[in-house]
């Protein structure tokens, strides 16, 4: 799995405007997204039931010059096994504005969509509207990336393709 590097603070707005044409996501960004779980897609659903934070894991430029984005969901439901998710540390949760007592980044499934997709939701925080909750730290991002890669290699990664 090739990846573009996580966003650094330099040269990028920390709270991007809500225009999806003036800003593009990068790995480690956390978006608010109408995530469609694989079990929902298996039942024929096309729309996510709940908007949730999702970590951008990979972005790639497609042949038609559109941007493909892969995201992993953040959930308050504990993973089935320790290897299936990574707990979000309290300081990172606070930085992202997540108020649940505990939450995990799931490593077992992802959504893929073309930016800007119809399932992106604005993030309202402290009276400001943004396209992201912020970014996860590089070391946490690397753990997520390696965990997803491990699930992929073991054929335990589910991917739901959305707006293609």
PDB file of C-alpha atoms in Angstrom:
ATOM      1  CA  UNK A   1       0.000   0.000   0.000  1.00  0.00           C
ATOM      2  CA  UNK A   2       1.555   3.295  -1.053  1.00  0.00           C
ATOM      3  CA  UNK A   3       0.625   6.393   0.825  1.00  0.00           C
ATOM      4  CA  UNK A   4       1.077  10.075   0.701  1.00  0.00           C
ATOM      5  CA  UNK A   5       2.601  11.469   3.894  1.00  0.00           C
ATOM      6  CA  UNK A   6       0.442  12.705   6.765  1.00  0.00           C
ATOM      7  CA  UNK A   7      -0.406  16.351   6.692  1.00  0.00           C
ATOM      8  CA  UNK A   8       2.025  18.652   8.399  1.00  0.00           C
ATOM      9  CA  UNK A   9       0.925  21.896   9.894  1.00  0.00           C
ATOM     10  CA  UNK A  10       2.962  23.976   7.493  1.00  0.00           C
ATOM     11  CA  UNK A  11       1.221  25.637   4.599  1.00  0.00           C
ATOM     12  CA  UNK A  12      -2.182  24.101   5.272  1.00  0.00           C
ATOM     13  CA  UNK A  13      -5.100  25.694   7.045  1.00  0.00           C
ATOM     14  CA  UNK A  14      -5.772  24.158  10.447  1.00  0.00           C
ATOM     15  CA  UNK A  15      -9.507  24.704  10.056  1.00  0.00           C
ATOM     16  CA  UNK A  16     -10.274  24.468   6.340  1.00  0.00           C
ATOM     17  CA  UNK A  17     -13.243  26.375   5.018  1.00  0.00           C
ATOM     18  CA  UNK A  18     -16.311  24.299   4.232  1.00  0.00           C
ATOM     19  CA  UNK A  19     -15.641  24.555   0.506  1.00  0.00           C
ATOM     20  CA  UNK A  20     -14.542  21.125  -0.711  1.00  0.00           C
ATOM     21  CA  UNK A  21     -13.041  22.648  -3.842  1.00  0.00           C
ATOM     22  CA  UNK A  22     -10.492  24.818  -2.027  1.00  0.00           C
ATOM     23  CA  UNK A  23      -9.094  22.078   0.212  1.00  0.00           C
ATOM     24  CA  UNK A  24      -8.311  18.389  -0.181  1.00  0.00           C
ATOM     25  CA  UNK A  25      -7.810  15.801   2.540  1.00  0.00           C
ATOM     26  CA  UNK A  26      -4.518  14.098   3.321  1.00  0.00           C
ATOM     27  CA  UNK A  27      -3.647  11.014   5.357  1.00  0.00           C
ATOM     28  CA  UNK A  28      -4.142  11.503   9.108  1.00  0.00           C
ATOM     29  CA  UNK A  29      -6.941  14.073   8.624  1.00  0.00           C
ATOM     30  CA  UNK A  30     -10.152  13.210  10.463  1.00  0.00           C
ATOM     31  CA  UNK A  31     -13.315  13.976   8.501  1.00  0.00           C
ATOM     32  CA  UNK A  32     -16.968  13.841   9.530  1.00  0.00           C
ATOM     33  CA  UNK A  33     -18.428  11.269   7.157  1.00  0.00           C
ATOM     34  CA  UNK A  34     -21.655   9.293   6.600  1.00  0.00           C
ATOM     35  CA  UNK A  35     -19.804   5.996   6.930  1.00  0.00           C
ATOM     36  CA  UNK A  36     -21.378   2.906   5.345  1.00  0.00           C
ATOM     37  CA  UNK A  37     -20.393  -0.213   7.294  1.00  0.00           C
ATOM     38  CA  UNK A  38     -19.735  -3.323   5.211  1.00  0.00           C
ATOM     39  CA  UNK A  39     -22.593  -5.212   6.916  1.00  0.00           C
ATOM     40  CA  UNK A  40     -24.948  -2.372   5.915  1.00  0.00           C
ATOM     41  CA  UNK A  41     -23.706  -2.514   2.314  1.00  0.00           C
ATOM     42  CA  UNK A  42     -24.149  -6.308   2.349  1.00  0.00           C
ATOM     43  CA  UNK A  43     -27.849  -5.720   3.187  1.00  0.00           C
ATOM     44  CA  UNK A  44     -28.160  -3.433   0.155  1.00  0.00           C
ATOM     45  CA  UNK A  45     -27.969  -0.089   1.955  1.00  0.00           C
ATOM     46  CA  UNK A  46     -26.352   2.701  -0.032  1.00  0.00           C
ATOM     47  CA  UNK A  47     -26.265   5.408   2.628  1.00  0.00           C
ATOM     48  CA  UNK A  48     -24.558   5.424   6.000  1.00  0.00           C
ATOM     49  CA  UNK A  49     -26.962   5.528   8.953  1.00  0.00           C
ATOM     50  CA  UNK A  50     -24.797   7.764  11.125  1.00  0.00           C
ATOM     51  CA  UNK A  51     -22.285  10.537  10.508  1.00  0.00           C
ATOM     52  CA  UNK A  52     -19.068   9.731  12.330  1.00  0.00           C
ATOM     53  CA  UNK A  53     -15.413  10.748  12.413  1.00  0.00           C
ATOM     54  CA  UNK A  54     -13.265   8.834   9.943  1.00  0.00           C
ATOM     55  CA  UNK A  55      -9.492   8.881   9.496  1.00  0.00           C
ATOM     56  CA  UNK A  56      -8.122   9.477   6.014  1.00  0.00           C
ATOM     57  CA  UNK A  57      -5.768   6.542   5.462  1.00  0.00           C
ATOM     58  CA  UNK A  58      -4.830   6.982   1.817  1.00  0.00           C
ATOM     59  CA  UNK A  59      -5.392   9.438  -1.005  1.00  0.00           C
ATOM     60  CA  UNK A  60      -4.515   8.722  -4.619  1.00  0.00           C
ATOM     61  CA  UNK A  61      -4.920  10.550  -7.893  1.00  0.00           C
ATOM     62  CA  UNK A  62      -6.938   8.468 -10.351  1.00  0.00           C
ATOM     63  CA  UNK A  63      -6.385   8.278 -14.103  1.00  0.00           C
ATOM     64  CA  UNK A  64      -9.150  10.829 -14.643  1.00  0.00           C
ATOM     65  CA  UNK A  65      -7.311  13.219 -12.238  1.00  0.00           C
ATOM     66  CA  UNK A  66      -9.953  12.844  -9.516  1.00  0.00           C
ATOM     67  CA  UNK A  67      -8.868  12.217  -5.943  1.00  0.00           C
ATOM     68  CA  UNK A  68      -9.707   8.832  -4.418  1.00  0.00           C
ATOM     69  CA  UNK A  69      -9.935   8.804  -0.610  1.00  0.00           C
ATOM     70  CA  UNK A  70      -9.860   5.785   1.717  1.00  0.00           C
ATOM     71  CA  UNK A  71     -11.189   6.323   5.249  1.00  0.00           C
ATOM     72  CA  UNK A  72     -11.319   4.147   8.368  1.00  0.00           C
ATOM     73  CA  UNK A  73     -14.176   4.708  10.829  1.00  0.00           C
ATOM     74  CA  UNK A  74     -13.857   5.900  14.398  1.00  0.00           C
ATOM     75  CA  UNK A  75     -16.464   4.298  16.642  1.00  0.00           C
ATOM     76  CA  UNK A  76     -17.432   4.039  20.289  1.00  0.00           C
ATOM     77  CA  UNK A  77     -18.020   0.283  19.947  1.00  0.00           C
ATOM     78  CA  UNK A  78     -15.033  -1.772  21.058  1.00  0.00           C
ATOM     79  CA  UNK A  79     -13.487  -3.982  18.359  1.00  0.00           C
ATOM     80  CA  UNK A  80     -14.096  -7.752  18.443  1.00  0.00           C
ATOM     81  CA  UNK A  81     -10.376  -8.307  19.106  1.00  0.00           C
ATOM     82  CA  UNK A  82      -7.522  -6.016  20.124  1.00  0.00           C
ATOM     83  CA  UNK A  83      -6.002  -6.434  16.658  1.00  0.00           C
ATOM     84  CA  UNK A  84      -9.179  -5.123  14.974  1.00  0.00           C
ATOM     85  CA  UNK A  85      -8.942  -1.568  16.290  1.00  0.00           C
ATOM     86  CA  UNK A  86      -6.743   1.012  17.959  1.00  0.00           C
ATOM     87  CA  UNK A  87      -7.982   2.970  20.957  1.00  0.00           C
ATOM     88  CA  UNK A  88      -7.847   6.727  20.456  1.00  0.00           C
ATOM     89  CA  UNK A  89      -5.784   8.201  23.318  1.00  0.00           C
ATOM     90  CA  UNK A  90      -7.596  10.743  25.548  1.00  0.00           C
ATOM     91  CA  UNK A  91      -5.377  13.666  24.447  1.00  0.00           C
ATOM     92  CA  UNK A  92      -6.059  12.898  20.775  1.00  0.00           C
ATOM     93  CA  UNK A  93      -9.799  12.606  21.458  1.00  0.00           C
ATOM     94  CA  UNK A  94      -9.723  16.010  23.156  1.00  0.00           C
ATOM     95  CA  UNK A  95      -7.737  17.517  20.266  1.00  0.00           C
ATOM     96  CA  UNK A  96     -10.294  16.168  17.763  1.00  0.00           C
ATOM     97  CA  UNK A  97     -13.256  17.312  19.862  1.00  0.00           C
ATOM     98  CA  UNK A  98     -14.565  13.773  20.397  1.00  0.00           C
ATOM     99  CA  UNK A  99     -16.496  13.574  23.642  1.00  0.00           C
ATOM    100  CA  UNK A 100     -17.198   9.833  23.946  1.00  0.00           C
ATOM    101  CA  UNK A 101     -15.555   8.178  26.970  1.00  0.00           C
ATOM    102  CA  UNK A 102     -13.718   5.709  24.677  1.00  0.00           C
ATOM    103  CA  UNK A 103     -13.402   5.304  20.933  1.00  0.00           C
ATOM    104  CA  UNK A 104     -11.453   3.204  18.467  1.00  0.00           C
ATOM    105  CA  UNK A 105     -10.159   3.509  14.929  1.00  0.00           C
ATOM    106  CA  UNK A 106     -11.288   0.337  13.205  1.00  0.00           C
ATOM    107  CA  UNK A 107      -8.701  -1.553  11.148  1.00  0.00           C
ATOM    108  CA  UNK A 108     -11.045  -4.122   9.607  1.00  0.00           C
ATOM    109  CA  UNK A 109     -12.884  -2.017   7.068  1.00  0.00           C
ATOM    110  CA  UNK A 110     -12.791   1.137   5.008  1.00  0.00           C
ATOM    111  CA  UNK A 111     -14.892   3.283   2.680  1.00  0.00           C
ATOM    112  CA  UNK A 112     -13.486   4.555  -0.601  1.00  0.00           C
ATOM    113  CA  UNK A 113     -14.918   7.582  -2.384  1.00  0.00           C
ATOM    114  CA  UNK A 114     -14.022  10.269  -4.899  1.00  0.00           C
ATOM    115  CA  UNK A 115     -13.372  13.690  -3.390  1.00  0.00           C
ATOM    116  CA  UNK A 116     -15.468  15.656  -2.831  1.00  0.00           C
ATOM    117  CA  UNK A 117     -18.096  13.068  -2.038  1.00  0.00           C
ATOM    118  CA  UNK A 118     -21.699  13.714  -1.027  1.00  0.00           C
ATOM    119  CA  UNK A 119     -21.145  12.025   2.354  1.00  0.00           C
ATOM    120  CA  UNK A 120     -18.757  14.621   3.827  1.00  0.00           C
ATOM    121  CA  UNK A 121     -20.333  16.594   6.659  1.00  0.00           C
ATOM    122  CA  UNK A 122     -19.194  19.896   8.138  1.00  0.00           C
ATOM    123  CA  UNK A 123     -17.687  19.842  11.612  1.00  0.00           C
ATOM    124  CA  UNK A 124     -19.044  22.500  13.967  1.00  0.00           C
ATOM    125  CA  UNK A 125     -16.685  23.256  16.818  1.00  0.00           C
ATOM    126  CA  UNK A 126     -16.545  26.285  19.078  1.00  0.00           C
ATOM    127  CA  UNK A 127     -18.727  28.272  16.690  1.00  0.00           C
ATOM    128  CA  UNK A 128     -16.453  27.504  13.733  1.00  0.00           C
ATOM    129  CA  UNK A 129     -17.311  25.284  10.770  1.00  0.00           C
ATOM    130  CA  UNK A 130     -14.608  23.145   9.198  1.00  0.00           C
ATOM    131  CA  UNK A 131     -14.179  20.094   7.007  1.00  0.00           C
ATOM    132  CA  UNK A 132     -12.080  18.274   9.608  1.00  0.00           C
ATOM    133  CA  UNK A 133     -11.948  17.473  13.276  1.00  0.00           C
ATOM    134  CA  UNK A 134      -8.171  17.874  12.914  1.00  0.00           C
ATOM    135  CA  UNK A 135      -5.438  15.295  12.465  1.00  0.00           C
ATOM    136  CA  UNK A 136      -4.232  12.312  14.403  1.00  0.00           C
ATOM    137  CA  UNK A 137      -0.539  12.327  15.374  1.00  0.00           C
ATOM    138  CA  UNK A 138       1.922  10.771  12.928  1.00  0.00           C
ATOM    139  CA  UNK A 139       2.799   7.857  15.244  1.00  0.00           C
ATOM    140  CA  UNK A 140      -0.874   6.967  15.701  1.00  0.00           C
ATOM    141  CA  UNK A 141      -1.435   7.285  11.959  1.00  0.00           C
ATOM    142  CA  UNK A 142       1.469   4.905  11.308  1.00  0.00           C
ATOM    143  CA  UNK A 143      -0.031   2.337  13.713  1.00  0.00           C
ATOM    144  CA  UNK A 144      -3.363   2.638  11.867  1.00  0.00           C
ATOM    145  CA  UNK A 145      -1.699   2.306   8.463  1.00  0.00           C
ATOM    146  CA  UNK A 146       0.287  -0.772   9.489  1.00  0.00           C
ATOM    147  CA  UNK A 147      -2.749  -2.361  11.169  1.00  0.00           C
ATOM    148  CA  UNK A 148      -4.875  -1.892   8.041  1.00  0.00           C
ATOM    149  CA  UNK A 149      -2.064  -3.230   5.873  1.00  0.00           C
ATOM    150  CA  UNK A 150      -1.837  -6.306   8.116  1.00  0.00           C
ATOM    151  CA  UNK A 151      -5.597  -6.923   7.794  1.00  0.00           C
ATOM    152  CA  UNK A 152      -5.334  -6.461   4.020  1.00  0.00           C
ATOM    153  CA  UNK A 153      -2.501  -8.999   3.757  1.00  0.00           C
ATOM    154  CA  UNK A 154      -4.491 -11.502   5.824  1.00  0.00           C
ATOM    155  CA  UNK A 155      -7.581 -10.862   3.646  1.00  0.00           C
ATOM    156  CA  UNK A 156      -9.489  -9.534   6.658  1.00  0.00           C
ATOM    157  CA  UNK A 157     -10.072  -6.011   5.340  1.00  0.00           C
ATOM    158  CA  UNK A 158     -13.509  -5.102   4.005  1.00  0.00           C
ATOM    159  CA  UNK A 159     -13.832  -2.132   1.683  1.00  0.00           C
ATOM    160  CA  UNK A 160     -17.040  -0.420   0.585  1.00  0.00           C
ATOM    161  CA  UNK A 161     -16.672   1.595  -2.602  1.00  0.00           C
ATOM    162  CA  UNK A 162     -18.920   4.627  -2.554  1.00  0.00           C
ATOM    163  CA  UNK A 163     -19.140   7.448  -5.155  1.00  0.00           C
ATOM    164  CA  UNK A 164     -17.490   5.913  -8.259  1.00  0.00           C
TER     165      UNK A 164
END
